[in-house]
PDB file of C-alpha atoms in Angstrom:
ATOM      1  CA  UNK A  13     -26.573  32.570 -40.691  1.00  0.00           C
ATOM      2  CA  UNK A  14     -23.684  30.447 -39.445  1.00  0.00           C
ATOM      3  CA  UNK A  15     -26.066  27.619 -38.518  1.00  0.00           C
ATOM      4  CA  UNK A  16     -27.669  27.655 -41.984  1.00  0.00           C
ATOM      5  CA  UNK A  17     -24.213  27.717 -43.574  1.00  0.00           C
ATOM      6  CA  UNK A  18     -23.135  24.675 -41.542  1.00  0.00           C
ATOM      7  CA  UNK A  19     -26.354  22.757 -42.213  1.00  0.00           C
ATOM      8  CA  UNK A  20     -26.279  23.635 -45.918  1.00  0.00           C
ATOM      9  CA  UNK A  21     -22.637  22.626 -46.243  1.00  0.00           C
ATOM     10  CA  UNK A  22     -23.316  19.294 -44.520  1.00  0.00           C
ATOM     11  CA  UNK A  23     -26.310  18.621 -46.792  1.00  0.00           C
ATOM     12  CA  UNK A  24     -24.264  19.340 -49.908  1.00  0.00           C
ATOM     13  CA  UNK A  25     -21.444  17.059 -48.751  1.00  0.00           C
ATOM     14  CA  UNK A  26     -24.000  14.354 -47.941  1.00  0.00           C
ATOM     15  CA  UNK A  27     -25.611  14.611 -51.400  1.00  0.00           C
ATOM     16  CA  UNK A  28     -22.185  14.479 -53.043  1.00  0.00           C
ATOM     17  CA  UNK A  29     -20.884  11.552 -51.012  1.00  0.00           C
ATOM     18  CA  UNK A  30     -24.073   9.470 -51.256  1.00  0.00           C
ATOM     19  CA  UNK A  31     -24.150   9.902 -55.030  1.00  0.00           C
ATOM     20  CA  UNK A  32     -20.496   8.839 -55.254  1.00  0.00           C
ATOM     21  CA  UNK A  33     -21.144   5.785 -53.078  1.00  0.00           C
ATOM     22  CA  UNK A  34     -23.999   4.803 -55.393  1.00  0.00           C
ATOM     23  CA  UNK A  35     -21.711   5.217 -58.417  1.00  0.00           C
ATOM     24  CA  UNK A  36     -18.991   3.116 -56.772  1.00  0.00           C
ATOM     25  CA  UNK A  37     -21.494   0.374 -56.052  1.00  0.00           C
ATOM     26  CA  UNK A  38     -23.639   0.358 -59.187  1.00  0.00           C
ATOM     27  CA  UNK A  39     -21.817   2.149 -62.020  1.00  0.00           C
ATOM     28  CA  UNK A  40     -18.195   1.118 -61.472  1.00  0.00           C
ATOM     29  CA  UNK A  41     -18.910  -2.538 -62.368  1.00  0.00           C
ATOM     30  CA  UNK A  42     -20.612  -1.401 -65.578  1.00  0.00           C
ATOM     31  CA  UNK A  43     -18.082   1.357 -66.353  1.00  0.00           C
ATOM     32  CA  UNK A  44     -20.827   3.399 -68.041  1.00  0.00           C
ATOM     33  CA  UNK A  45     -24.604   3.564 -67.994  1.00  0.00           C
ATOM     34  CA  UNK A  46     -26.144   5.435 -70.931  1.00  0.00           C
ATOM     35  CA  UNK A  47     -29.137   7.488 -69.824  1.00  0.00           C
ATOM     36  CA  UNK A  48     -29.408   9.016 -73.294  1.00  0.00           C
ATOM     37  CA  UNK A  49     -27.135   7.124 -75.665  1.00  0.00           C
ATOM     38  CA  UNK A  50     -24.392   9.323 -77.060  1.00  0.00           C
ATOM     39  CA  UNK A  51     -25.618  12.371 -75.136  1.00  0.00           C
ATOM     40  CA  UNK A  52     -25.519  11.762 -71.378  1.00  0.00           C
ATOM     41  CA  UNK A  53     -24.036   8.778 -69.547  1.00  0.00           C
ATOM     42  CA  UNK A  54     -23.120   7.953 -65.994  1.00  0.00           C
ATOM     43  CA  UNK A  55     -19.498   6.890 -66.403  1.00  0.00           C
ATOM     44  CA  UNK A  56     -17.229   5.834 -63.578  1.00  0.00           C
ATOM     45  CA  UNK A  57     -13.987   7.825 -63.596  1.00  0.00           C
ATOM     46  CA  UNK A  58     -11.191   8.196 -61.032  1.00  0.00           C
ATOM     47  CA  UNK A  59      -9.752  11.729 -61.104  1.00  0.00           C
ATOM     48  CA  UNK A  60      -6.422  12.154 -59.336  1.00  0.00           C
ATOM     49  CA  UNK A  61      -6.099  15.792 -60.403  1.00  0.00           C
ATOM     50  CA  UNK A  62      -8.100  18.998 -60.257  1.00  0.00           C
ATOM     51  CA  UNK A  63     -10.638  20.273 -62.758  1.00  0.00           C
ATOM     52  CA  UNK A  64     -10.285  18.614 -66.157  1.00  0.00           C
ATOM     53  CA  UNK A  65      -7.586  16.328 -64.722  1.00  0.00           C
ATOM     54  CA  UNK A  66      -4.922  19.038 -64.353  1.00  0.00           C
ATOM     55  CA  UNK A  67      -2.315  18.867 -61.557  1.00  0.00           C
ATOM     56  CA  UNK A  68      -2.394  15.083 -61.268  1.00  0.00           C
ATOM     57  CA  UNK A  69      -1.487  13.697 -57.802  1.00  0.00           C
ATOM     58  CA  UNK A  70      -0.842  17.136 -56.212  1.00  0.00           C
ATOM     59  CA  UNK A  71      -2.887  16.251 -53.127  1.00  0.00           C
ATOM     60  CA  UNK A  72      -0.858  18.388 -50.714  1.00  0.00           C
ATOM     61  CA  UNK A  73      -1.667  21.457 -52.777  1.00  0.00           C
ATOM     62  CA  UNK A  74      -5.378  20.539 -52.917  1.00  0.00           C
ATOM     63  CA  UNK A  75      -5.521  20.020 -49.139  1.00  0.00           C
ATOM     64  CA  UNK A  76      -3.806  23.349 -48.486  1.00  0.00           C
ATOM     65  CA  UNK A  77      -6.026  25.328 -50.861  1.00  0.00           C
ATOM     66  CA  UNK A  78      -9.185  23.652 -49.546  1.00  0.00           C
ATOM     67  CA  UNK A  79      -8.205  24.318 -45.922  1.00  0.00           C
ATOM     68  CA  UNK A  80      -7.489  27.982 -46.638  1.00  0.00           C
ATOM     69  CA  UNK A  81     -10.753  28.480 -48.546  1.00  0.00           C
ATOM     70  CA  UNK A  82     -12.919  26.681 -45.974  1.00  0.00           C
ATOM     71  CA  UNK A  83     -11.347  28.488 -43.017  1.00  0.00           C
ATOM     72  CA  UNK A  84     -11.502  31.889 -44.731  1.00  0.00           C
ATOM     73  CA  UNK A  85     -15.158  31.517 -45.751  1.00  0.00           C
ATOM     74  CA  UNK A  86     -16.236  30.121 -42.369  1.00  0.00           C
ATOM     75  CA  UNK A  87     -14.485  32.917 -40.444  1.00  0.00           C
ATOM     76  CA  UNK A  88     -15.928  35.494 -42.859  1.00  0.00           C
ATOM     77  CA  UNK A  89     -19.484  34.223 -42.329  1.00  0.00           C
ATOM     78  CA  UNK A  90     -19.038  33.967 -38.548  1.00  0.00           C
ATOM     79  CA  UNK A  91     -17.595  37.484 -38.185  1.00  0.00           C
ATOM     80  CA  UNK A  92     -19.358  39.494 -40.895  1.00  0.00           C
ATOM     81  CA  UNK A  93     -22.707  37.695 -40.815  1.00  0.00           C
ATOM     82  CA  UNK A  94     -23.527  38.698 -44.404  1.00  0.00           C
ATOM     83  CA  UNK A  95     -27.193  39.468 -45.020  1.00  0.00           C
ATOM     84  CA  UNK A  96     -27.206  38.699 -48.734  1.00  0.00           C
ATOM     85  CA  UNK A  97     -28.942  35.432 -49.508  1.00  0.00           C
ATOM     86  CA  UNK A  98     -27.021  35.176 -52.798  1.00  0.00           C
ATOM     87  CA  UNK A  99     -23.672  35.618 -51.041  1.00  0.00           C
ATOM     88  CA  UNK A 100     -24.513  33.066 -48.346  1.00  0.00           C
ATOM     89  CA  UNK A 101     -25.711  30.493 -50.877  1.00  0.00           C
ATOM     90  CA  UNK A 102     -22.642  31.011 -53.073  1.00  0.00           C
ATOM     91  CA  UNK A 103     -20.239  30.560 -50.151  1.00  0.00           C
ATOM     92  CA  UNK A 104     -22.109  27.482 -48.912  1.00  0.00           C
ATOM     93  CA  UNK A 105     -21.946  25.924 -52.393  1.00  0.00           C
ATOM     94  CA  UNK A 106     -18.215  26.652 -52.661  1.00  0.00           C
ATOM     95  CA  UNK A 107     -17.397  25.071 -49.302  1.00  0.00           C
ATOM     96  CA  UNK A 108     -19.751  22.105 -49.773  1.00  0.00           C
ATOM     97  CA  UNK A 109     -18.182  21.313 -53.134  1.00  0.00           C
ATOM     98  CA  UNK A 110     -14.626  21.771 -51.915  1.00  0.00           C
ATOM     99  CA  UNK A 111     -15.209  19.498 -48.925  1.00  0.00           C
ATOM    100  CA  UNK A 112     -16.973  16.857 -51.042  1.00  0.00           C
ATOM    101  CA  UNK A 113     -13.944  16.461 -53.280  1.00  0.00           C
ATOM    102  CA  UNK A 114     -11.365  16.683 -50.483  1.00  0.00           C
ATOM    103  CA  UNK A 115     -13.149  13.861 -48.657  1.00  0.00           C
ATOM    104  CA  UNK A 116     -12.685  11.712 -51.767  1.00  0.00           C
ATOM    105  CA  UNK A 117      -8.978  12.545 -51.944  1.00  0.00           C
ATOM    106  CA  UNK A 118      -8.461  11.820 -48.242  1.00  0.00           C
ATOM    107  CA  UNK A 119     -10.326   8.505 -48.084  1.00  0.00           C
ATOM    108  CA  UNK A 120     -10.080   7.127 -51.629  1.00  0.00           C
ATOM    109  CA  UNK A 121      -6.932   8.700 -53.051  1.00  0.00           C
ATOM    110  CA  UNK A 122      -8.951  10.051 -55.997  1.00  0.00           C
ATOM    111  CA  UNK A 123     -12.144  11.954 -56.761  1.00  0.00           C
ATOM    112  CA  UNK A 124     -15.075   9.973 -58.149  1.00  0.00           C
ATOM    113  CA  UNK A 125     -16.441  11.626 -61.298  1.00  0.00           C
ATOM    114  CA  UNK A 126     -19.440  10.323 -63.228  1.00  0.00           C
ATOM    115  CA  UNK A 127     -21.533  12.936 -65.075  1.00  0.00           C
ATOM    116  CA  UNK A 128     -20.535  12.358 -68.695  1.00  0.00           C
ATOM    117  CA  UNK A 129     -21.963  14.735 -71.337  1.00  0.00           C
ATOM    118  CA  UNK A 130     -20.782  13.024 -74.491  1.00  0.00           C
ATOM    119  CA  UNK A 131     -22.653  15.212 -76.946  1.00  0.00           C
ATOM    120  CA  UNK A 132     -20.271  18.106 -76.309  1.00  0.00           C
ATOM    121  CA  UNK A 133     -17.257  15.991 -75.232  1.00  0.00           C
ATOM    122  CA  UNK A 134     -17.135  17.701 -71.855  1.00  0.00           C
ATOM    123  CA  UNK A 135     -14.844  16.310 -69.118  1.00  0.00           C
ATOM    124  CA  UNK A 136     -16.548  13.948 -66.668  1.00  0.00           C
ATOM    125  CA  UNK A 137     -17.495  15.648 -63.383  1.00  0.00           C
ATOM    126  CA  UNK A 138     -19.460  15.154 -60.146  1.00  0.00           C
ATOM    127  CA  UNK A 139     -21.954  16.985 -57.872  1.00  0.00           C
ATOM    128  CA  UNK A 140     -19.181  18.674 -55.847  1.00  0.00           C
ATOM    129  CA  UNK A 141     -17.812  20.148 -59.072  1.00  0.00           C
ATOM    130  CA  UNK A 142     -21.317  21.459 -59.878  1.00  0.00           C
ATOM    131  CA  UNK A 143     -21.549  23.047 -56.432  1.00  0.00           C
ATOM    132  CA  UNK A 144     -18.201  24.813 -56.870  1.00  0.00           C
ATOM    133  CA  UNK A 145     -19.091  26.093 -60.358  1.00  0.00           C
ATOM    134  CA  UNK A 146     -22.551  27.306 -59.284  1.00  0.00           C
ATOM    135  CA  UNK A 147     -21.097  28.887 -56.134  1.00  0.00           C
ATOM    136  CA  UNK A 148     -18.440  30.676 -58.162  1.00  0.00           C
ATOM    137  CA  UNK A 149     -21.061  31.923 -60.637  1.00  0.00           C
ATOM    138  CA  UNK A 150     -23.308  33.222 -57.848  1.00  0.00           C
ATOM    139  CA  UNK A 151     -20.352  34.875 -56.122  1.00  0.00           C
ATOM    140  CA  UNK A 152     -19.474  36.645 -59.372  1.00  0.00           C
ATOM    141  CA  UNK A 153     -23.098  37.799 -59.763  1.00  0.00           C
ATOM    142  CA  UNK A 154     -23.050  39.098 -56.202  1.00  0.00           C
ATOM    143  CA  UNK A 155     -19.762  40.956 -56.632  1.00  0.00           C
ATOM    144  CA  UNK A 156     -20.590  42.396 -60.047  1.00  0.00           C
ATOM    145  CA  UNK A 157     -24.252  43.284 -59.633  1.00  0.00           C
ATOM    146  CA  UNK A 158     -25.510  43.105 -56.061  1.00  0.00           C
ATOM    147  CA  UNK A 159     -22.807  44.125 -53.598  1.00  0.00           C
ATOM    148  CA  UNK A 160     -22.711  47.819 -54.544  1.00  0.00           C
ATOM    149  CA  UNK A 161     -26.491  48.078 -54.689  1.00  0.00           C
ATOM    150  CA  UNK A 162     -26.878  46.587 -51.208  1.00  0.00           C
ATOM    151  CA  UNK A 163     -24.311  48.992 -49.748  1.00  0.00           C
ATOM    152  CA  UNK A 164     -26.094  51.993 -51.277  1.00  0.00           C
ATOM    153  CA  UNK A 165     -29.453  50.764 -49.922  1.00  0.00           C
ATOM    154  CA  UNK A 166     -27.936  50.458 -46.438  1.00  0.00           C
ATOM    155  CA  UNK A 167     -26.487  53.983 -46.738  1.00  0.00           C
ATOM    156  CA  UNK A 168     -29.875  55.378 -47.850  1.00  0.00           C
ATOM    157  CA  UNK A 169     -31.602  53.826 -44.844  1.00  0.00           C
ATOM    158  CA  UNK A 170     -28.904  55.217 -42.538  1.00  0.00           C
ATOM    159  CA  UNK A 171     -29.399  58.746 -43.922  1.00  0.00           C
ATOM    160  CA  UNK A 172     -33.178  58.745 -43.500  1.00  0.00           C
TER     161      UNK A 172
END
């Protein structure tokens, strides 16, 4: 599982960083590229904060939180070797997204955001943000609905 986690995390970071490089090269000069006018644009945005632009320029805090999360999840996967596919995918998404954005902060001094849903006036975001949100959602599903069921199935098999 650890190998899949590492490969998956690297693939997610690669997808995130390649998309941001493309935006820096092709969208930044245009500022925005409407894919569906008034609904969905690719808009170049430099985010120096966290989600929705909160905590502007608090990079030390972001680095610390990211380091703690990445180390905790990696050690957890290495030691516990969780069998749940949902749990492994959720943790891989969380770490891939966290690393994608921390790489931006380290090397650019800001996070590149570009998905711009104008129809609902949603804040501009990027693939790493999507990975973190999806990973968090899957982790919640696992904790709320799957974790207890898997433990009871393991106990049933042990009692047979």
